CSV table of C-alpha atoms in Angstrom, one decimal:
chain,number,residue,atom,x,y,z
B,334,MET,CA,-94.5,128.3,-163.7
B,335,ILE,CA,-94.7,130.3,-160.5
B,336,SER,CA,-94.8,133.6,-162.3
B,337,LEU,CA,-97.6,132.4,-164.5
B,338,PHE,CA,-99.7,131.7,-161.4
B,339,LYS,CA,-98.7,135.0,-159.8
B,340,PHE,CA,-99.9,136.7,-163.0
B,341,PHE,CA,-103.4,135.4,-162.2
B,342,SER,CA,-103.5,136.3,-158.5
B,343,LYS,CA,-103.6,140.0,-157.5
B,344,ASP,CA,-100.9,141.0,-155.1
B,345,GLU,CA,-101.8,144.5,-154.3
B,346,ASN,CA,-104.0,145.8,-151.5
B,347,LYS,CA,-104.5,142.5,-149.8
B,348,SER,CA,-107.0,143.0,-146.9
B,349,LYS,CA,-104.8,140.8,-144.6
B,350,ASP,CA,-102.0,143.3,-145.0
B,351,ILE,CA,-104.3,146.1,-144.0
B,352,ALA,CA,-105.4,144.0,-141.0
B,353,LYS,CA,-101.8,143.4,-140.0
B,354,GLU,CA,-100.8,147.1,-140.2
B,355,ARG,CA,-103.8,148.2,-138.2
B,356,LEU,CA,-103.1,145.6,-135.6
B,357,LYS,CA,-99.5,146.5,-135.2
B,358,LEU,CA,-100.5,150.1,-134.6
B,359,VAL,CA,-103.2,149.4,-132.1
B,360,LEU,CA,-101.0,147.0,-130.2
B,361,THR,CA,-98.3,149.5,-129.8
B,362,HIS,CA,-100.8,151.7,-128.0
B,363,ASP,CA,-102.3,148.8,-126.1
B,364,ARG,CA,-99.0,147.6,-124.8
B,365,ALA,CA,-98.0,151.1,-123.7
B,366,ASN,CA,-101.0,151.1,-121.3
B,367,VAL,CA,-99.3,148.8,-118.9
B,368,SER,CA,-100.6,148.0,-115.4
B,369,PRO,CA,-99.4,150.0,-112.4
B,370,LYS,CA,-98.0,146.7,-111.0
B,371,TYR,CA,-95.8,146.2,-114.1
B,372,LEU,CA,-94.6,149.8,-113.8
B,373,ASP,CA,-93.8,149.3,-110.1
B,374,MET,CA,-91.8,146.1,-111.0
B,375,MET,CA,-89.8,148.1,-113.6
B,376,LYS,CA,-89.3,151.0,-111.2
B,377,ASP,CA,-87.8,148.6,-108.5
B,378,ASP,CA,-85.4,147.2,-111.1
B,379,ILE,CA,-84.3,150.6,-112.3
B,380,ILE,CA,-83.7,151.7,-108.7
B,381,LYS,CA,-81.6,148.5,-108.2
B,382,VAL,CA,-79.4,149.1,-111.2
B,383,MET,CA,-78.9,152.8,-110.6
B,384,SER,CA,-78.2,152.3,-106.9
B,385,SER,CA,-74.9,150.7,-107.7
B,386,TYR,CA,-73.8,153.8,-109.4
B,387,MET,CA,-75.3,156.6,-107.4
B,388,GLU,CA,-77.4,157.4,-104.3
B,389,ILE,CA,-80.9,158.2,-105.4
B,390,GLU,CA,-83.9,159.7,-103.6
B,391,GLU,CA,-86.4,156.9,-103.8
B,392,GLU,CA,-89.4,159.0,-102.7
B,393,GLY,CA,-88.8,161.6,-105.4
B,394,ILE,CA,-88.9,159.1,-108.3
B,395,ASP,CA,-91.5,159.6,-111.0
B,396,ILE,CA,-91.7,157.1,-113.8
B,397,ASN,CA,-94.3,157.2,-116.5
B,398,LEU,CA,-95.1,155.8,-119.9
B,399,THR,CA,-96.5,158.5,-122.2
B,400,ARG,CA,-97.3,158.9,-125.8
B,401,VAL,CA,-95.5,161.5,-127.8
B,402,ALA,CA,-97.1,162.8,-131.0
B,403,ASN,CA,-95.1,162.6,-134.2
B,404,ASP,CA,-95.4,164.9,-137.1
B,405,ASP,CA,-97.3,162.4,-139.2
B,406,ASP,CA,-100.2,162.0,-136.8
B,407,THR,CA,-98.7,158.8,-135.3
B,408,TYR,CA,-97.5,158.3,-131.7
B,409,THR,CA,-94.4,156.9,-130.2
B,410,SER,CA,-94.5,155.4,-126.7
B,411,THR,CA,-91.9,157.0,-124.5
B,412,LEU,CA,-90.6,156.3,-121.0
B,413,VAL,CA,-90.2,159.4,-119.0
B,414,ALA,CA,-88.3,159.1,-115.7
B,415,ASN,CA,-87.5,161.8,-113.2
B,416,ILE,CA,-85.0,160.4,-110.7
B,417,PRO,CA,-83.4,162.8,-108.1
B,418,ILE,CA,-79.7,162.0,-107.4
B,419,LYS,CA,-78.4,162.6,-103.8
B,420,LYS,CA,-74.7,161.6,-104.4
B,421,MET,CA,-72.6,159.9,-107.1
B,422,LYS,CA,-70.7,156.9,-105.9
B,423,ASN,CA,-67.0,156.7,-106.5
B,424,ILE,CA,-67.1,153.6,-108.7
B,425,GLY,CA,-63.3,153.6,-109.5
B,426,LYS,CA,-62.4,153.4,-105.8
B,427,ASN,CA,-65.1,150.8,-104.9
B,428,ASN,CA,-64.1,148.5,-107.7
B,429,GLY,CA,-60.6,148.6,-106.2
F,1323,MET,CA,-97.9,114.5,-110.6
F,1324,GLY,CA,-99.7,115.9,-113.6
F,1325,GLU,CA,-99.8,119.2,-115.3
F,1326,VAL,CA,-102.4,122.0,-115.2
F,1327,ILE,CA,-103.0,123.8,-118.5
F,1328,VAL,CA,-105.3,126.7,-118.8
F,1329,ILE,CA,-107.0,127.3,-122.2
F,1330,THR,CA,-107.8,131.0,-122.6
F,1331,SER,CA,-108.3,133.7,-125.3
F,1332,GLY,CA,-109.6,137.0,-123.9
F,1333,LYS,CA,-112.2,137.3,-126.7
F,1334,GLY,CA,-115.3,135.1,-126.5
F,1335,GLY,CA,-116.4,132.8,-129.3
F,1336,VAL,CA,-113.0,131.9,-130.7
F,1337,GLY,CA,-113.3,128.2,-129.7
F,1338,LYS,CA,-111.8,127.8,-126.3
F,1339,THR,CA,-114.4,125.2,-125.2
F,1340,THR,CA,-114.2,123.3,-128.4
F,1341,THR,CA,-110.4,123.4,-128.2
F,1342,THR,CA,-110.4,122.2,-124.5
F,1343,ALA,CA,-112.8,119.3,-125.3
F,1344,ASN,CA,-110.8,118.2,-128.3
F,1345,ILE,CA,-107.3,118.4,-126.8
F,1346,GLY,CA,-108.6,116.6,-123.7
F,1347,THR,CA,-110.2,113.8,-125.8
F,1348,ALA,CA,-107.1,113.6,-128.0
F,1349,LEU,CA,-104.9,113.2,-124.9
F,1350,ALA,CA,-107.2,110.5,-123.5
F,1351,LEU,CA,-107.0,108.7,-126.9
F,1352,GLU,CA,-103.2,108.8,-126.4
F,1353,GLY,CA,-103.7,106.9,-123.2
F,1354,LYS,CA,-103.3,109.8,-120.7
F,1355,SER,CA,-105.6,110.4,-117.8
F,1356,VAL,CA,-107.4,113.7,-118.3
F,1357,VAL,CA,-109.8,115.9,-116.4
F,1358,MET,CA,-111.3,119.0,-118.0
F,1359,VAL,CA,-112.4,121.7,-115.6
F,1360,ASP,CA,-115.1,124.1,-116.8
F,1361,ALA,CA,-114.1,127.4,-115.1
F,1362,ASP,CA,-116.9,129.4,-116.7
F,1363,ILE,CA,-119.2,129.6,-113.7
F,1364,GLY,CA,-122.7,130.7,-114.6
F,1365,LEU,CA,-122.2,130.0,-118.3
F,1366,ARG,CA,-121.1,126.5,-118.5
F,1367,ASN,CA,-120.8,124.8,-121.9
F,1368,LEU,CA,-118.0,122.2,-121.8
F,1369,ASP,CA,-120.6,119.7,-120.6
F,1370,VAL,CA,-122.7,120.1,-123.8
F,1371,VAL,CA,-119.7,120.1,-126.1
F,1372,LEU,CA,-118.6,116.8,-124.6
F,1373,GLY,CA,-122.2,115.5,-124.6
F,1374,LEU,CA,-122.1,114.9,-120.8
F,1375,GLU,CA,-124.8,117.4,-119.8
F,1376,ASN,CA,-127.3,114.8,-118.6
F,1377,ARG,CA,-124.8,113.2,-116.2
F,1378,ILE,CA,-124.0,116.1,-113.9
F,1379,VAL,CA,-124.9,115.7,-110.2
F,1380,TYR,CA,-122.5,118.0,-108.4
F,1381,ASP,CA,-120.3,120.8,-109.7
F,1382,LEU,CA,-117.1,122.7,-109.0
F,1383,VAL,CA,-118.7,125.1,-106.5
F,1384,ASP,CA,-120.1,122.2,-104.6
F,1385,VAL,CA,-116.5,120.8,-104.2
F,1386,VAL,CA,-115.1,124.2,-103.2
F,1387,GLU,CA,-117.8,124.7,-100.6
F,1388,GLY,CA,-117.5,121.2,-99.3
F,1389,THR,CA,-121.0,120.1,-100.2
F,1390,CYS,CA,-119.5,117.0,-101.9
F,1391,ARG,CA,-116.2,115.2,-102.2
F,1392,LEU,CA,-114.0,115.9,-105.2
F,1393,LYS,CA,-114.7,112.4,-106.7
F,1394,GLN,CA,-118.4,112.9,-106.5
F,1395,ALA,CA,-118.4,115.9,-108.8
F,1396,LEU,CA,-116.2,114.3,-111.5
F,1397,VAL,CA,-118.3,113.1,-114.4
F,1398,ARG,CA,-116.6,110.1,-116.1
F,1399,ASP,CA,-116.8,109.9,-119.9
F,1400,LYS,CA,-117.7,106.3,-120.6
F,1401,ARG,CA,-116.5,106.5,-124.2
F,1402,PHE,CA,-112.9,106.8,-123.0
F,1403,ASP,CA,-110.7,105.1,-120.5
F,1404,LYS,CA,-109.6,107.9,-118.2
F,1405,MET,CA,-111.4,111.0,-119.2
F,1406,TYR,CA,-113.4,113.1,-116.7
F,1407,LEU,CA,-115.3,116.4,-116.6
F,1408,MET,CA,-115.4,118.8,-113.6
F,1409,PRO,CA,-118.5,120.8,-114.5
F,1410,ALA,CA,-119.0,124.5,-113.6
F,1411,ALA,CA,-122.0,125.6,-111.6
F,1412,GLN,CA,-124.7,127.0,-113.8
F,1413,THR,CA,-126.9,128.8,-111.3
F,1414,ARG,CA,-124.2,130.5,-109.3
F,1415,ASP,CA,-122.3,133.7,-109.6
F,1416,LYS,CA,-118.7,133.6,-110.7
F,1417,ASN,CA,-117.6,135.2,-107.4
F,1418,ALA,CA,-118.6,131.9,-105.7
F,1419,VAL,CA,-115.0,130.8,-106.1
F,1420,SER,CA,-111.8,132.5,-105.2
F,1421,PRO,CA,-108.4,132.1,-106.9
F,1422,GLU,CA,-107.0,130.4,-103.8
F,1423,GLN,CA,-109.8,127.8,-103.9
F,1424,MET,CA,-109.1,127.2,-107.6
F,1425,GLN,CA,-105.4,126.7,-106.8
F,1426,LYS,CA,-106.2,124.1,-104.2
F,1427,LEU,CA,-108.6,122.3,-106.5
F,1428,CYS,CA,-106.0,122.2,-109.3
F,1429,ASN,CA,-103.4,120.9,-106.9
F,1430,ASP,CA,-105.7,118.1,-105.7
F,1431,LEU,CA,-106.6,117.2,-109.3
F,1432,LYS,CA,-103.1,117.0,-110.7
F,1433,GLU,CA,-102.2,114.4,-108.0
F,1434,GLN,CA,-104.7,112.1,-109.7
F,1435,PHE,CA,-104.5,113.0,-113.4
F,1436,ASP,CA,-101.8,113.3,-116.0
F,1437,PHE,CA,-103.5,116.4,-117.5
F,1438,VAL,CA,-105.8,119.0,-115.9
F,1439,LEU,CA,-107.3,121.3,-118.6
F,1440,ILE,CA,-109.0,124.4,-117.5
F,1441,ASP,CA,-111.5,126.0,-119.8
F,1442,SER,CA,-111.3,129.7,-119.1
F,1443,PRO,CA,-114.2,132.1,-119.4
F,1444,ALA,CA,-113.9,135.0,-121.8
F,1445,GLY,CA,-112.8,138.3,-120.4
F,1446,ILE,CA,-110.0,139.4,-118.1
F,1447,GLU,CA,-112.0,139.7,-114.9
F,1448,HIS,CA,-112.6,137.5,-111.9
F,1449,GLY,CA,-113.3,134.4,-113.9
F,1450,PHE,CA,-110.0,134.7,-115.8
F,1451,LYS,CA,-108.0,135.1,-112.6
F,1452,ASN,CA,-109.7,132.0,-111.2
F,1453,ALA,CA,-108.9,130.0,-114.3
F,1454,VAL,CA,-105.2,130.8,-114.3
F,1455,ALA,CA,-104.7,130.6,-110.5
F,1456,GLY,CA,-103.6,127.0,-110.4
F,1457,ALA,CA,-102.2,126.7,-113.9
F,1458,ASP,CA,-98.6,125.5,-114.8
F,1459,ARG,CA,-98.9,126.4,-118.4
F,1460,ALA,CA,-101.2,128.4,-120.7
F,1461,ILE,CA,-102.6,127.9,-124.2
F,1462,VAL,CA,-103.9,131.0,-126.0
F,1463,VAL,CA,-106.6,130.4,-128.6
F,1464,THR,CA,-107.2,133.0,-131.3
F,1465,VAL,CA,-108.7,133.3,-134.8
F,1466,PRO,CA,-106.9,135.3,-137.5
F,1467,GLU,CA,-109.0,138.4,-137.1
F,1468,VAL,CA,-108.0,141.8,-135.8
F,1469,SER,CA,-110.3,141.8,-132.7
F,1470,ALA,CA,-109.4,138.3,-131.6
F,1471,VAL,CA,-105.6,138.9,-132.1
F,1472,ARG,CA,-105.8,142.1,-130.2
F,1473,ASP,CA,-107.5,140.5,-127.2
F,1474,ALA,CA,-105.0,137.6,-127.4
F,1475,ASP,CA,-102.2,140.1,-127.1
F,1476,ARG,CA,-103.8,141.6,-124.0
F,1477,ILE,CA,-104.2,138.1,-122.5
F,1478,ILE,CA,-100.6,137.2,-123.2
F,1479,GLY,CA,-99.6,140.3,-121.2
F,1480,MET,CA,-101.9,139.4,-118.3
F,1481,LEU,CA,-100.6,135.8,-118.3
F,1482,ALA,CA,-97.1,137.1,-117.9
F,1483,THR,CA,-98.1,139.1,-114.7
F,1484,ASN,CA,-99.6,135.9,-113.4
F,1485,ASP,CA,-96.3,133.9,-113.8
F,1486,LEU,CA,-97.4,132.2,-117.0
F,1487,SER,CA,-94.8,133.8,-119.3
F,1488,ASN,CA,-94.5,131.4,-122.1
F,1489,PRO,CA,-98.0,130.6,-123.4
F,1490,LEU,CA,-98.5,128.5,-126.5
F,1491,LEU,CA,-100.6,129.7,-129.4
F,1492,ILE,CA,-103.4,127.9,-131.3
F,1493,ILE,CA,-104.7,129.6,-134.4
F,1494,ASN,CA,-108.2,128.4,-134.8
F,1495,ARG,CA,-110.7,128.5,-137.7
F,1496,LEU,CA,-108.1,129.3,-140.3
F,1497,ARG,CA,-109.7,129.5,-143.8
F,1498,VAL,CA,-107.2,128.3,-146.3
F,1499,ASP,CA,-109.1,129.8,-149.2
F,1500,LEU,CA,-109.1,133.2,-147.7
F,1501,VAL,CA,-105.4,133.0,-146.7
F,1502,LYS,CA,-104.5,131.9,-150.3
F,1503,ARG,CA,-106.1,135.0,-151.8
F,1504,GLY,CA,-104.7,137.3,-149.1
F,1505,ASP,CA,-107.9,138.1,-147.3
F,1506,MET,CA,-107.0,136.5,-144.0
F,1507,MET,CA,-103.8,136.8,-142.0
F,1508,ASN,CA,-101.7,133.7,-142.3
F,1509,ILE,CA,-99.8,131.7,-139.7
F,1510,ASP,CA,-96.6,133.9,-140.1
F,1511,ASP,CA,-98.6,137.2,-139.8
F,1512,THR,CA,-100.3,136.1,-136.6
F,1513,ASN,CA,-97.1,134.7,-135.2
F,1514,GLU,CA,-95.2,137.8,-136.0
F,1515,ILE,CA,-97.7,140.0,-134.2
F,1516,LEU,CA,-98.1,137.9,-131.1
F,1517,GLY,CA,-94.6,136.6,-130.8
F,1518,ILE,CA,-95.3,133.4,-128.8
F,1519,ASP,CA,-94.6,129.7,-129.7
F,1520,LEU,CA,-97.1,128.1,-132.0
F,1521,LEU,CA,-98.7,124.9,-130.8
F,1522,GLY,CA,-101.0,124.3,-133.7
F,1523,VAL,CA,-103.3,125.5,-136.4
F,1524,VAL,CA,-106.9,124.3,-136.8
F,1525,PRO,CA,-108.5,124.9,-140.1
F,1526,ASP,CA,-112.1,126.1,-140.3
F,1527,ASP,CA,-114.1,122.9,-140.6
F,1528,GLU,CA,-117.9,122.3,-140.7
F,1529,ASN,CA,-117.3,119.0,-139.0
F,1530,ILE,CA,-116.9,121.0,-135.8
F,1531,VAL,CA,-120.5,122.2,-136.0
F,1532,ILE,CA,-121.7,118.7,-136.8
F,1533,SER,CA,-119.7,117.1,-134.0
F,1534,THR,CA,-120.8,119.7,-131.5
F,1535,ASN,CA,-124.5,119.1,-132.5
F,1536,ARG,CA,-123.9,115.5,-131.6
F,1537,GLY,CA,-121.9,116.1,-128.4
F,1538,GLU,CA,-119.0,114.1,-129.8
F,1539,PRO,CA,-115.6,115.8,-130.0
F,1540,VAL,CA,-114.3,116.0,-133.6
F,1541,VAL,CA,-111.0,114.3,-132.8
F,1542,ILE,CA,-112.9,111.0,-132.6
F,1543,ASP,CA,-113.2,111.2,-136.4
F,1544,GLU,CA,-109.7,110.8,-137.8
F,1545,ASP,CA,-110.9,111.7,-141.3
F,1546,THR,CA,-111.7,115.3,-140.5
F,1547,MET,CA,-109.2,118.1,-141.0
F,1548,ALA,CA,-110.0,119.7,-137.6
F,1549,GLY,CA,-109.8,116.3,-135.9
F,1550,ARG,CA,-106.4,115.7,-137.3
F,1551,ALA,CA,-105.2,119.1,-136.3
F,1552,PHE,CA,-106.3,118.5,-132.7
F,1553,ARG,CA,-104.6,115.1,-132.6
F,1554,ASN,CA,-101.4,116.8,-133.7
F,1555,ILE,CA,-101.7,119.4,-131.1
F,1556,ALA,CA,-102.1,116.8,-128.4
F,1557,LYS,CA,-99.1,114.9,-129.7
F,1558,ARG,CA,-97.0,118.1,-129.6
F,1559,LEU,CA,-98.1,118.7,-126.0
F,1560,LEU,CA,-96.7,115.2,-125.3
F,1561,GLY,CA,-93.4,116.3,-126.8
F,1562,GLU,CA,-93.7,114.8,-130.2
F,1563,ASP,CA,-92.1,116.8,-133.0
F,1564,ILE,CA,-94.8,117.2,-135.6
F,1565,PRO,CA,-94.3,119.9,-138.2
F,1566,ILE,CA,-97.0,122.5,-138.8
F,1567,MET,CA,-97.7,122.7,-142.5
F,1568,ASP,CA,-97.2,126.1,-144.1
F,1569,LEU,CA,-100.6,126.7,-145.7
F,1570,ASP,CA,-99.5,129.9,-147.3
F,1571,GLU,CA,-96.8,128.5,-149.4
F,1572,GLU,CA,-97.2,128.5,-153.2
F,1573,ASP,CA,-99.1,125.5,-154.4
F,1574,THR,CA,-97.2,123.1,-156.6
F,1575,PHE,CA,-98.7,122.4,-160.0
F,1576,LEU,CA,-99.8,119.0,-158.8
F,1577,ASP,CA,-101.5,120.6,-155.8
F,1578,LYS,CA,-103.5,122.8,-158.1
F,1579,ILE,CA,-104.6,119.9,-160.2
F,1580,LYS,CA,-105.5,118.0,-157.2
F,1581,ARG,CA,-107.5,120.9,-155.8
F,1582,LEU,CA,-109.3,121.2,-159.1
F,1583,LEU,CA,-110.2,117.5,-158.9
F,1584,GLY,CA,-111.1,117.7,-155.2
F,1585,MET,CA,-108.4,115.3,-154.3
F,1586,ASP,CA,-106.4,117.3,-151.7
F,1587,LYS,CA,-107.8,115.5,-148.7
F,1588,ASN,CA,-104.4,114.5,-147.3
F,1589,LYS,CA,-103.3,117.9,-146.1
F,1590,LYS,CA,-101.9,118.0,-142.6
F,1591,HIS,CA,-102.4,121.0,-140.4
């Protein structure tokens, strides 16, 4: 029964699928353009996590979200972080 | 102590004001005390949708500036027991109110009402920040079109930075005929893209236009599809577990016959 009805309804090239694909692509880009406040929040968290493993130079930190072009004309959002390390902590000893 | 819920969308014209009016009325029909706040200063509309435009004396800006007391600005809807409107100012600039003032207003209102619904203006600027300032929860309204869904996604992100991380989604004006032939994104498509909890789906219904012409929220009429959808939304807000019907599922043979005969009036949304 179902296949009979499927026979009468065209399944290819539905405009809603085109809409969905376009939306997914545009939203990846939109979401990569995050606010500076959001980026600062993330930066603080990254510092917090890294500080338990190493001493880092907080003034020298540079964190950015950028888009990297792929071969097929699409883009991938990438987080690029430059974090200068002053000294590694001796985790083994500290954990005692 | 009541709850403050902001109804927002990003894009204009997706039905925020109609949604606010109908959820508010449905909650009042469920016996809750409700105040609806029009936060669209300079472009107020909630008053006409509710049919209360001739009863406004003072407005939100008057309250914030101390020109009148809170109670004086509240317009009581005589058709219901405990339903009120706090109208926006029509002749003022939206900068007349600050987020801090809105927060205070919301706090004062939720001491007196079970539900405080804030009808947010379109956009992401000052008016949006005012609308969300005092909110405990947020509802995002969208229609299943690329432009509206994109703006909804942006708003969801902005709500998160305003401490409103788990907004609820209403998909408005869904056209079942277009969904069935694959020319409109269905509930699952929209859900998958936005990734937030679904509060309800409101089918496109000409009764919305008719009821807005009359200034009577469509929920009053239980026989309309949109009215039933808004009643279900209000019940879900009150914690009732009412399933959302999957409109995209394959029709049974009986459904098809019923549709042909124009008998499928009992569909829930």
